[in-house]
């Protein structure tokens, strides 16, 4: 009992902060830094808010004990998106600019989640009600029809076919749901056991997610590479820094490959065009620009453009979810209506 209680209390203690509180914390920290506060002073001010006192205290203690900024935020249970951005503060030294970029990315992620929840709420409720109705029809109405129309073989076969179709659809949806749950669980468990090359092959095998992963990886590469170029760090050292960060394994793997390419005296553009989770535009930018300032500028602009493009595509997909579901549900309703009324019409014909 004591062991269980200890585990329960530990779980509460290490509970991840709500995304909205994380965003509030980052916005306040950015505002205070912009107004001239040092990092520690800003954290002291943030502690005035009781909701943010615990993460602020954890971060301050971690920093005073020698932890890096990303490690301190990780101890405070901030999202991986936040800690992966803050990792690069060690190299670029610009806390405020890095936090502002992190806020933009994290805010968009929360916006997508909230929009999806709003769009999916009513379809899920309707699906639940429709499932109950379908179960009632399958268990009570159709068997009664089958008994009633046994004297008419044609009508009886129609009712029986309807029952078979409903059984198939119910089983298919249930099996699909279970497979998704099991597949997602197994992926989360075994993901770390797979090499990064095998992980990339898995991502490439999923049609829609493959494109999203390609855009996301390209954005992260362009953003972090351009921010480090601003500091005057050589390209080879930038790639070494990016290869050492632990939160973005694909970016780390690609950076390692690029470092090896440079050590061989080869051009990066030839390798970049072969990396399948990076868009071809990245290779074209590197091939076009020999000047560091122009390269930094083009990568920064590219990151902004790809952010807008990704935002537009995600919002477009989300807005299609509700109409598509309603069309599918309308088709099922029409099918049930025909299932119930068609035997009646066939019976009337025999009278």
mmCIF file of C-alpha atoms in Angstrom:
data_model
loop_
_atom_site.group_PDB
_atom_site.id
_atom_site.type_symbol
_atom_site.label_atom_id
_atom_site.label_comp_id
_atom_site.label_asym_id
_atom_site.label_seq_id
_atom_site.Cartn_x
_atom_site.Cartn_y
_atom_site.Cartn_z
ATOM 1 C CA UNK A 1 0.000 0.000 0.000
ATOM 2 C CA UNK A 2 2.818 2.395 0.908
ATOM 3 C CA UNK A 3 4.613 1.569 -2.338
ATOM 4 C CA UNK A 4 1.460 2.229 -4.365
ATOM 5 C CA UNK A 5 0.892 5.548 -2.570
ATOM 6 C CA UNK A 6 4.496 6.562 -3.200
ATOM 7 C CA UNK A 7 4.176 5.802 -6.916
ATOM 8 C CA UNK A 8 0.885 7.709 -7.065
ATOM 9 C CA UNK A 9 2.371 10.779 -5.367
ATOM 10 C CA UNK A 10 5.424 10.637 -7.628
ATOM 11 C CA UNK A 11 3.163 10.540 -10.671
ATOM 12 C CA UNK A 12 1.305 13.623 -9.453
ATOM 13 C CA UNK A 13 4.546 15.402 -8.670
ATOM 14 C CA UNK A 14 5.939 14.780 -12.155
ATOM 15 C CA UNK A 15 2.707 15.481 -13.975
ATOM 16 C CA UNK A 16 3.161 17.419 -17.198
ATOM 17 C CA UNK A 17 1.979 21.020 -17.120
ATOM 18 C CA UNK A 18 -1.091 21.807 -19.200
ATOM 19 C CA UNK A 19 -0.211 23.179 -22.629
ATOM 20 C CA UNK A 20 -2.109 26.403 -21.975
ATOM 21 C CA UNK A 21 -0.062 27.034 -18.815
ATOM 22 C CA UNK A 22 3.156 26.279 -20.683
ATOM 23 C CA UNK A 23 2.215 28.845 -23.324
ATOM 24 C CA UNK A 24 1.303 31.400 -20.650
ATOM 25 C CA UNK A 25 4.642 30.806 -18.926
ATOM 26 C CA UNK A 26 6.590 31.290 -22.172
ATOM 27 C CA UNK A 27 4.673 34.447 -23.103
ATOM 28 C CA UNK A 28 5.331 36.020 -19.712
ATOM 29 C CA UNK A 29 8.989 35.026 -19.806
ATOM 30 C CA UNK A 30 9.372 36.534 -23.288
ATOM 31 C CA UNK A 31 7.641 39.768 -22.217
ATOM 32 C CA UNK A 32 9.814 40.148 -19.125
ATOM 33 C CA UNK A 33 13.022 39.486 -21.066
ATOM 34 C CA UNK A 34 11.936 42.061 -23.644
ATOM 35 C CA UNK A 35 11.469 44.599 -20.828
ATOM 36 C CA UNK A 36 15.065 44.168 -19.674
ATOM 37 C CA UNK A 37 14.767 41.536 -16.933
ATOM 38 C CA UNK A 38 17.479 38.935 -16.627
ATOM 39 C CA UNK A 39 16.409 35.285 -16.857
ATOM 40 C CA UNK A 40 16.529 34.713 -13.087
ATOM 41 C CA UNK A 41 14.728 38.007 -12.372
ATOM 42 C CA UNK A 42 12.028 37.094 -14.873
ATOM 43 C CA UNK A 43 11.547 33.696 -13.245
ATOM 44 C CA UNK A 44 11.242 35.396 -9.848
ATOM 45 C CA UNK A 45 8.467 37.631 -11.198
ATOM 46 C CA UNK A 46 6.661 34.688 -12.803
ATOM 47 C CA UNK A 47 6.588 32.995 -9.378
ATOM 48 C CA UNK A 48 4.083 35.659 -8.261
ATOM 49 C CA UNK A 49 1.436 33.688 -10.179
ATOM 50 C CA UNK A 50 0.496 30.688 -8.033
ATOM 51 C CA UNK A 51 -0.291 28.596 -11.123
ATOM 52 C CA UNK A 52 3.245 29.128 -12.442
ATOM 53 C CA UNK A 53 5.129 29.078 -9.164
ATOM 54 C CA UNK A 54 6.081 25.380 -9.267
ATOM 55 C CA UNK A 55 7.584 25.290 -12.807
ATOM 56 C CA UNK A 56 9.352 28.592 -12.223
ATOM 57 C CA UNK A 57 10.903 27.304 -8.972
ATOM 58 C CA UNK A 58 12.015 24.038 -10.619
ATOM 59 C CA UNK A 59 13.650 25.896 -13.515
ATOM 60 C CA UNK A 60 15.431 28.341 -11.208
ATOM 61 C CA UNK A 61 16.812 25.554 -9.003
ATOM 62 C CA UNK A 62 17.963 23.568 -12.032
ATOM 63 C CA UNK A 63 19.736 26.585 -13.531
ATOM 64 C CA UNK A 64 21.453 27.373 -10.231
ATOM 65 C CA UNK A 65 22.648 23.746 -10.084
ATOM 66 C CA UNK A 66 24.339 24.096 -13.459
ATOM 67 C CA UNK A 67 21.682 22.673 -15.785
ATOM 68 C CA UNK A 68 21.267 24.081 -19.281
ATOM 69 C CA UNK A 69 18.070 25.950 -20.159
ATOM 70 C CA UNK A 70 16.526 23.038 -22.064
ATOM 71 C CA UNK A 71 17.392 20.621 -19.242
ATOM 72 C CA UNK A 72 15.798 22.980 -16.704
ATOM 73 C CA UNK A 73 12.576 23.210 -18.720
ATOM 74 C CA UNK A 74 12.602 19.438 -19.184
ATOM 75 C CA UNK A 75 12.750 18.985 -15.401
ATOM 76 C CA UNK A 76 9.726 21.267 -15.140
ATOM 77 C CA UNK A 77 7.919 18.844 -17.514
ATOM 78 C CA UNK A 78 7.611 21.198 -20.487
ATOM 79 C CA UNK A 79 6.676 19.850 -23.901
ATOM 80 C CA UNK A 80 9.374 18.392 -26.156
ATOM 81 C CA UNK A 81 8.700 21.145 -28.704
ATOM 82 C CA UNK A 82 9.798 23.718 -26.121
ATOM 83 C CA UNK A 83 12.893 21.880 -24.893
ATOM 84 C CA UNK A 84 14.079 21.076 -28.438
ATOM 85 C CA UNK A 85 14.063 24.787 -29.289
ATOM 86 C CA UNK A 86 15.771 25.803 -26.046
ATOM 87 C CA UNK A 87 18.610 23.348 -26.690
ATOM 88 C CA UNK A 88 20.000 25.756 -29.288
ATOM 89 C CA UNK A 89 20.233 28.635 -26.801
ATOM 90 C CA UNK A 90 23.585 27.158 -25.729
ATOM 91 C CA UNK A 91 24.930 27.868 -29.219
ATOM 92 C CA UNK A 92 23.160 31.041 -30.371
ATOM 93 C CA UNK A 93 22.973 32.708 -26.934
ATOM 94 C CA UNK A 94 19.732 34.509 -27.869
ATOM 95 C CA UNK A 95 17.217 33.393 -25.247
ATOM 96 C CA UNK A 96 14.539 35.908 -26.175
ATOM 97 C CA UNK A 97 14.515 35.232 -29.935
ATOM 98 C CA UNK A 98 14.560 31.470 -29.375
ATOM 99 C CA UNK A 99 11.640 31.655 -26.943
ATOM 100 C CA UNK A 100 9.660 33.835 -29.376
ATOM 101 C CA UNK A 101 10.123 31.255 -32.163
ATOM 102 C CA UNK A 102 9.207 28.510 -29.727
ATOM 103 C CA UNK A 103 6.037 30.388 -28.740
ATOM 104 C CA UNK A 104 4.939 30.727 -32.371
ATOM 105 C CA UNK A 105 5.419 27.018 -33.042
ATOM 106 C CA UNK A 106 3.843 25.887 -29.768
ATOM 107 C CA UNK A 107 0.908 28.279 -30.137
ATOM 108 C CA UNK A 108 0.136 26.899 -33.580
ATOM 109 C CA UNK A 109 0.243 23.338 -32.235
ATOM 110 C CA UNK A 110 -2.277 24.242 -29.503
ATOM 111 C CA UNK A 111 -4.449 26.018 -32.072
ATOM 112 C CA UNK A 112 -4.532 22.926 -34.301
ATOM 113 C CA UNK A 113 -5.463 20.721 -31.342
ATOM 114 C CA UNK A 114 -8.236 23.052 -30.176
ATOM 115 C CA UNK A 115 -9.628 23.394 -33.698
ATOM 116 C CA UNK A 116 -9.605 19.619 -34.162
ATOM 117 C CA UNK A 117 -11.409 19.138 -30.826
ATOM 118 C CA UNK A 118 -14.062 21.677 -31.826
ATOM 119 C CA UNK A 119 -14.575 20.073 -35.221
ATOM 120 C CA UNK A 120 -14.620 16.491 -33.894
ATOM 121 C CA UNK A 121 -16.830 17.088 -30.840
ATOM 122 C CA UNK A 122 -20.241 16.937 -32.537
ATOM 123 C CA UNK A 123 -19.354 14.104 -34.960
ATOM 124 C CA UNK A 124 -18.199 11.981 -32.018
ATOM 125 C CA UNK A 125 -21.452 12.650 -30.129
ATOM 126 C CA UNK A 126 -23.491 11.817 -33.236
ATOM 127 C CA UNK A 127 -21.415 8.688 -33.821
ATOM 128 C CA UNK A 128 -22.126 7.529 -30.273
ATOM 129 C CA UNK A 129 -25.888 8.109 -30.657
ATOM 130 C CA UNK A 130 -25.902 6.474 -34.084
ATOM 131 C CA UNK A 131 -24.024 3.436 -32.745
ATOM 132 C CA UNK A 132 -26.688 2.934 -30.060
ATOM 133 C CA UNK A 133 -29.428 3.266 -32.687
ATOM 134 C CA UNK A 134 -27.662 0.821 -35.005
ATOM 135 C CA UNK A 135 -27.245 -1.698 -32.177
ATOM 136 C CA UNK A 136 -30.951 -1.425 -31.317
ATOM 137 C CA UNK A 137 -31.984 -1.928 -34.949
ATOM 138 C CA UNK A 138 -29.646 -4.899 -35.337
ATOM 139 C CA UNK A 139 -30.712 -6.626 -32.109
ATOM 140 C CA UNK A 140 -34.453 -5.891 -32.071
ATOM 141 C CA UNK A 141 -35.941 -4.421 -35.236
ATOM 142 C CA UNK A 142 -34.311 -6.508 -37.983
ATOM 143 C CA UNK A 143 -34.811 -9.883 -36.219
ATOM 144 C CA UNK A 144 -38.495 -8.989 -35.776
ATOM 145 C CA UNK A 145 -38.715 -8.128 -39.473
ATOM 146 C CA UNK A 146 -37.012 -11.423 -40.310
ATOM 147 C CA UNK A 147 -39.611 -13.368 -38.306
ATOM 148 C CA UNK A 148 -42.449 -11.317 -39.777
ATOM 149 C CA UNK A 149 -41.458 -11.806 -43.394
ATOM 150 C CA UNK A 150 -40.371 -15.428 -43.313
ATOM 151 C CA UNK A 151 -43.291 -16.320 -45.579
ATOM 152 C CA UNK A 152 -41.857 -14.035 -48.288
ATOM 153 C CA UNK A 153 -38.408 -15.330 -49.357
ATOM 154 C CA UNK A 154 -37.464 -12.186 -51.329
ATOM 155 C CA UNK A 155 -38.289 -9.832 -48.457
ATOM 156 C CA UNK A 156 -36.653 -12.136 -45.932
ATOM 157 C CA UNK A 157 -33.432 -12.224 -47.969
ATOM 158 C CA UNK A 158 -33.360 -8.399 -48.078
ATOM 159 C CA UNK A 159 -33.612 -8.179 -44.290
ATOM 160 C CA UNK A 160 -30.984 -10.893 -43.866
ATOM 161 C CA UNK A 161 -28.624 -9.056 -46.268
ATOM 162 C CA UNK A 162 -29.112 -5.862 -44.236
ATOM 163 C CA UNK A 163 -28.175 -7.701 -41.047
ATOM 164 C CA UNK A 164 -25.052 -9.098 -42.718
ATOM 165 C CA UNK A 165 -24.021 -5.622 -43.917
ATOM 166 C CA UNK A 166 -24.545 -4.095 -40.466
ATOM 167 C CA UNK A 167 -22.575 -6.943 -38.853
ATOM 168 C CA UNK A 168 -19.738 -6.445 -41.315
ATOM 169 C CA UNK A 169 -19.602 -2.677 -40.831
ATOM 170 C CA UNK A 170 -19.720 -2.991 -37.042
ATOM 171 C CA UNK A 171 -16.978 -5.626 -37.015
ATOM 172 C CA UNK A 172 -14.857 -3.658 -39.484
ATOM 173 C CA UNK A 173 -15.014 -0.435 -37.460
ATOM 174 C CA UNK A 174 -14.307 -2.288 -34.212
ATOM 175 C CA UNK A 175 -11.359 -4.219 -35.668
ATOM 176 C CA UNK A 176 -9.958 -1.055 -37.282
ATOM 177 C CA UNK A 177 -10.221 0.835 -33.974
ATOM 178 C CA UNK A 178 -8.502 -1.971 -32.050
ATOM 179 C CA UNK A 179 -5.743 -2.268 -34.677
ATOM 180 C CA UNK A 180 -5.078 1.481 -34.512
ATOM 181 C CA UNK A 181 -4.852 1.358 -30.713
ATOM 182 C CA UNK A 182 -2.590 -1.692 -30.707
ATOM 183 C CA UNK A 183 -0.440 -0.349 -33.551
ATOM 184 C CA UNK A 184 -0.056 3.042 -31.867
ATOM 185 C CA UNK A 185 0.819 1.418 -28.542
ATOM 186 C CA UNK A 186 3.364 -0.949 -30.082
ATOM 187 C CA UNK A 187 4.932 1.928 -32.010
ATOM 188 C CA UNK A 188 5.356 4.020 -28.861
ATOM 189 C CA UNK A 189 6.855 1.054 -26.985
ATOM 190 C CA UNK A 190 9.235 -0.114 -29.733
ATOM 191 C CA UNK A 191 10.041 3.261 -31.306
ATOM 192 C CA UNK A 192 13.180 3.778 -29.238
ATOM 193 C CA UNK A 193 14.379 0.248 -30.038
ATOM 194 C CA UNK A 194 14.352 0.911 -33.788
ATOM 195 C CA UNK A 195 17.291 2.553 -35.496
ATOM 196 C CA UNK A 196 16.651 6.015 -36.917
ATOM 197 C CA UNK A 197 16.956 4.609 -40.458
ATOM 198 C CA UNK A 198 14.106 2.163 -39.782
ATOM 199 C CA UNK A 199 12.032 4.917 -38.180
ATOM 200 C CA UNK A 200 12.452 7.037 -41.303
ATOM 201 C CA UNK A 201 11.348 4.067 -43.458
ATOM 202 C CA UNK A 202 8.210 3.738 -41.331
ATOM 203 C CA UNK A 203 7.435 7.449 -41.705
ATOM 204 C CA UNK A 204 7.960 7.207 -45.466
ATOM 205 C CA UNK A 205 5.508 4.297 -45.711
ATOM 206 C CA UNK A 206 2.602 6.386 -44.335
ATOM 207 C CA UNK A 207 1.323 8.493 -47.282
ATOM 208 C CA UNK A 208 -0.245 11.546 -45.594
ATOM 209 C CA UNK A 209 1.958 11.573 -42.503
ATOM 210 C CA UNK A 210 5.058 11.271 -44.724
ATOM 211 C CA UNK A 211 4.360 14.676 -46.309
ATOM 212 C CA UNK A 212 3.707 16.276 -42.928
ATOM 213 C CA UNK A 213 6.950 14.837 -41.529
ATOM 214 C CA UNK A 214 8.868 16.108 -44.547
ATOM 215 C CA UNK A 215 7.527 19.647 -44.140
ATOM 216 C CA UNK A 216 8.110 19.582 -40.375
ATOM 217 C CA UNK A 217 11.716 18.334 -40.701
ATOM 218 C CA UNK A 218 12.461 20.898 -43.420
ATOM 219 C CA UNK A 219 11.071 23.694 -41.264
ATOM 220 C CA UNK A 220 13.069 22.668 -38.202
ATOM 221 C CA UNK A 221 16.263 22.313 -40.217
ATOM 222 C CA UNK A 222 15.859 25.728 -41.875
ATOM 223 C CA UNK A 223 14.880 27.462 -38.618
ATOM 224 C CA UNK A 224 17.695 26.146 -36.448
ATOM 225 C CA UNK A 225 20.334 26.327 -39.180
ATOM 226 C CA UNK A 226 19.520 29.974 -39.993
ATOM 227 C CA UNK A 227 19.424 30.981 -36.310
ATOM 228 C CA UNK A 228 22.885 29.479 -35.766
ATOM 229 C CA UNK A 229 24.244 31.078 -38.935
ATOM 230 C CA UNK A 230 23.346 34.495 -37.488
ATOM 231 C CA UNK A 231 25.843 33.957 -34.689
ATOM 232 C CA UNK A 232 28.708 33.479 -37.143
ATOM 233 C CA UNK A 233 29.274 29.803 -36.300
ATOM 234 C CA UNK A 234 30.883 27.841 -39.205
ATOM 235 C CA UNK A 235 28.612 25.433 -41.076
ATOM 236 C CA UNK A 236 30.524 22.358 -39.936
ATOM 237 C CA UNK A 237 30.184 23.381 -36.280
ATOM 238 C CA UNK A 238 26.475 24.116 -36.773
ATOM 239 C CA UNK A 239 25.933 20.595 -38.069
ATOM 240 C CA UNK A 240 27.878 19.186 -35.116
ATOM 241 C CA UNK A 241 25.647 21.108 -32.685
ATOM 242 C CA UNK A 242 22.484 19.946 -34.456
ATOM 243 C CA UNK A 243 23.690 16.342 -34.455
ATOM 244 C CA UNK A 244 24.185 16.446 -30.680
ATOM 245 C CA UNK A 245 20.651 17.527 -29.752
ATOM 246 C CA UNK A 246 18.583 14.566 -28.461
ATOM 247 C CA UNK A 247 15.004 15.770 -29.011
ATOM 248 C CA UNK A 248 14.857 15.723 -32.811
ATOM 249 C CA UNK A 249 16.384 12.370 -33.862
ATOM 250 C CA UNK A 250 15.771 12.782 -37.610
ATOM 251 C CA UNK A 251 17.424 16.190 -37.625
ATOM 252 C CA UNK A 252 20.304 14.801 -35.579
ATOM 253 C CA UNK A 253 20.753 11.873 -37.977
ATOM 254 C CA UNK A 254 20.713 14.071 -41.067
ATOM 255 C CA UNK A 255 23.180 16.501 -39.471
ATOM 256 C CA UNK A 256 25.552 13.601 -38.761
ATOM 257 C CA UNK A 257 25.361 12.522 -42.418
ATOM 258 C CA UNK A 258 26.077 16.088 -43.564
ATOM 259 C CA UNK A 259 29.052 16.380 -41.224
ATOM 260 C CA UNK A 260 30.511 13.184 -42.717
ATOM 261 C CA UNK A 261 29.885 14.596 -46.202
ATOM 262 C CA UNK A 262 31.809 17.781 -45.407
ATOM 263 C CA UNK A 263 34.697 15.782 -43.951
ATOM 264 C CA UNK A 264 34.991 14.006 -47.297
ATOM 265 C CA UNK A 265 35.238 17.391 -49.010
ATOM 266 C CA UNK A 266 31.901 17.014 -50.814
ATOM 267 C CA UNK A 267 29.113 19.552 -51.327
ATOM 268 C CA UNK A 268 26.080 19.460 -49.021
ATOM 269 C CA UNK A 269 23.610 20.117 -51.841
ATOM 270 C CA UNK A 270 24.215 16.667 -53.394
ATOM 271 C CA UNK A 271 23.428 14.894 -50.094
ATOM 272 C CA UNK A 272 20.492 17.166 -49.223
ATOM 273 C CA UNK A 273 18.718 16.216 -52.444
ATOM 274 C CA UNK A 274 18.888 12.541 -51.387
ATOM 275 C CA UNK A 275 17.445 13.016 -47.883
ATOM 276 C CA UNK A 276 13.825 12.018 -48.357
ATOM 277 C CA UNK A 277 12.384 13.784 -45.313
ATOM 278 C CA UNK A 278 13.820 17.120 -46.455
ATOM 279 C CA UNK A 279 12.176 19.071 -49.255
ATOM 280 C CA UNK A 280 14.152 19.599 -52.470
ATOM 281 C CA UNK A 281 13.992 23.352 -51.929
ATOM 282 C CA UNK A 282 16.529 23.023 -49.091
ATOM 283 C CA UNK A 283 19.105 21.537 -51.480
ATOM 284 C CA UNK A 284 18.371 24.258 -54.033
ATOM 285 C CA UNK A 285 18.955 26.973 -51.423
ATOM 286 C CA UNK A 286 22.340 25.508 -50.468
ATOM 287 C CA UNK A 287 23.303 25.041 -54.110
ATOM 288 C CA UNK A 288 22.322 28.607 -54.970
ATOM 289 C CA UNK A 289 24.035 30.411 -52.083
ATOM 290 C CA UNK A 290 27.773 30.417 -51.510
ATOM 291 C CA UNK A 291 27.513 33.518 -49.328
ATOM 292 C CA UNK A 292 26.717 32.840 -45.656
ATOM 293 C CA UNK A 293 24.528 35.941 -45.226
ATOM 294 C CA UNK A 294 22.445 35.101 -48.289
ATOM 295 C CA UNK A 295 22.112 31.488 -47.122
ATOM 296 C CA UNK A 296 20.914 32.593 -43.677
ATOM 297 C CA UNK A 297 18.418 35.009 -45.227
ATOM 298 C CA UNK A 298 17.007 32.457 -47.677
ATOM 299 C CA UNK A 299 16.666 29.752 -45.014
ATOM 300 C CA UNK A 300 14.902 32.174 -42.676
ATOM 301 C CA UNK A 301 12.453 33.261 -45.399
ATOM 302 C CA UNK A 302 11.917 29.632 -46.428
ATOM 303 C CA UNK A 303 11.078 28.700 -42.818
ATOM 304 C CA UNK A 304 8.457 31.476 -42.692
ATOM 305 C CA UNK A 305 6.913 30.437 -45.999
ATOM 306 C CA UNK A 306 6.777 26.762 -45.084
ATOM 307 C CA UNK A 307 5.147 27.654 -41.751
ATOM 308 C CA UNK A 308 2.379 29.516 -43.578
ATOM 309 C CA UNK A 309 1.969 26.658 -46.049
ATOM 310 C CA UNK A 310 1.811 24.035 -43.284
ATOM 311 C CA UNK A 311 -0.699 26.113 -41.323
ATOM 312 C CA UNK A 312 -2.928 26.476 -44.392
ATOM 313 C CA UNK A 313 -2.827 22.752 -45.210
ATOM 314 C CA UNK A 314 -3.528 21.575 -41.652
ATOM 315 C CA UNK A 315 -6.445 23.973 -41.205
ATOM 316 C CA UNK A 316 -7.830 22.879 -44.580
ATOM 317 C CA UNK A 317 -7.689 19.198 -43.598
ATOM 318 C CA UNK A 318 -9.312 19.908 -40.230
ATOM 319 C CA UNK A 319 -12.193 21.844 -41.822
ATOM 320 C CA UNK A 320 -12.858 18.876 -44.141
ATOM 321 C CA UNK A 321 -13.273 16.423 -41.258
ATOM 322 C CA UNK A 322 -16.759 17.491 -40.186
ATOM 323 C CA UNK A 323 -18.402 17.628 -43.669
ATOM 324 C CA UNK A 324 -16.832 14.288 -44.623
ATOM 325 C CA UNK A 325 -18.134 12.669 -41.444
ATOM 326 C CA UNK A 326 -21.621 14.114 -41.917
ATOM 327 C CA UNK A 327 -21.743 12.782 -45.497
ATOM 328 C CA UNK A 328 -20.690 9.349 -44.261
ATOM 329 C CA UNK A 329 -23.262 9.427 -41.469
ATOM 330 C CA UNK A 330 -25.971 10.565 -43.902
ATOM 331 C CA UNK A 331 -25.134 7.578 -46.106
ATOM 332 C CA UNK A 332 -25.557 5.201 -43.141
ATOM 333 C CA UNK A 333 -28.889 6.812 -42.213
ATOM 334 C CA UNK A 334 -30.178 6.414 -45.771
ATOM 335 C CA UNK A 335 -29.031 2.795 -45.722
ATOM 336 C CA UNK A 336 -30.942 2.103 -42.485
ATOM 337 C CA UNK A 337 -34.029 3.860 -43.845
ATOM 338 C CA UNK A 338 -33.956 1.707 -46.975
ATOM 339 C CA UNK A 339 -33.339 -1.391 -44.841
ATOM 340 C CA UNK A 340 -36.485 -0.701 -42.810
ATOM 341 C CA UNK A 341 -38.753 0.508 -45.615
ATOM 342 C CA UNK A 342 -37.803 -1.808 -48.487
ATOM 343 C CA UNK A 343 -39.337 -4.942 -46.916
ATOM 344 C CA UNK A 344 -42.527 -2.932 -46.378
ATOM 345 C CA UNK A 345 -42.687 -1.986 -50.056
ATOM 346 C CA UNK A 346 -42.072 -5.602 -51.074
ATOM 347 C CA UNK A 347 -44.832 -6.759 -48.737
ATOM 348 C CA UNK A 348 -47.284 -4.203 -50.149
ATOM 349 C CA UNK A 349 -46.586 -5.519 -53.656
ATOM 350 C CA UNK A 350 -47.668 -9.015 -52.598
ATOM 351 C CA UNK A 351 -51.003 -7.820 -51.242
#
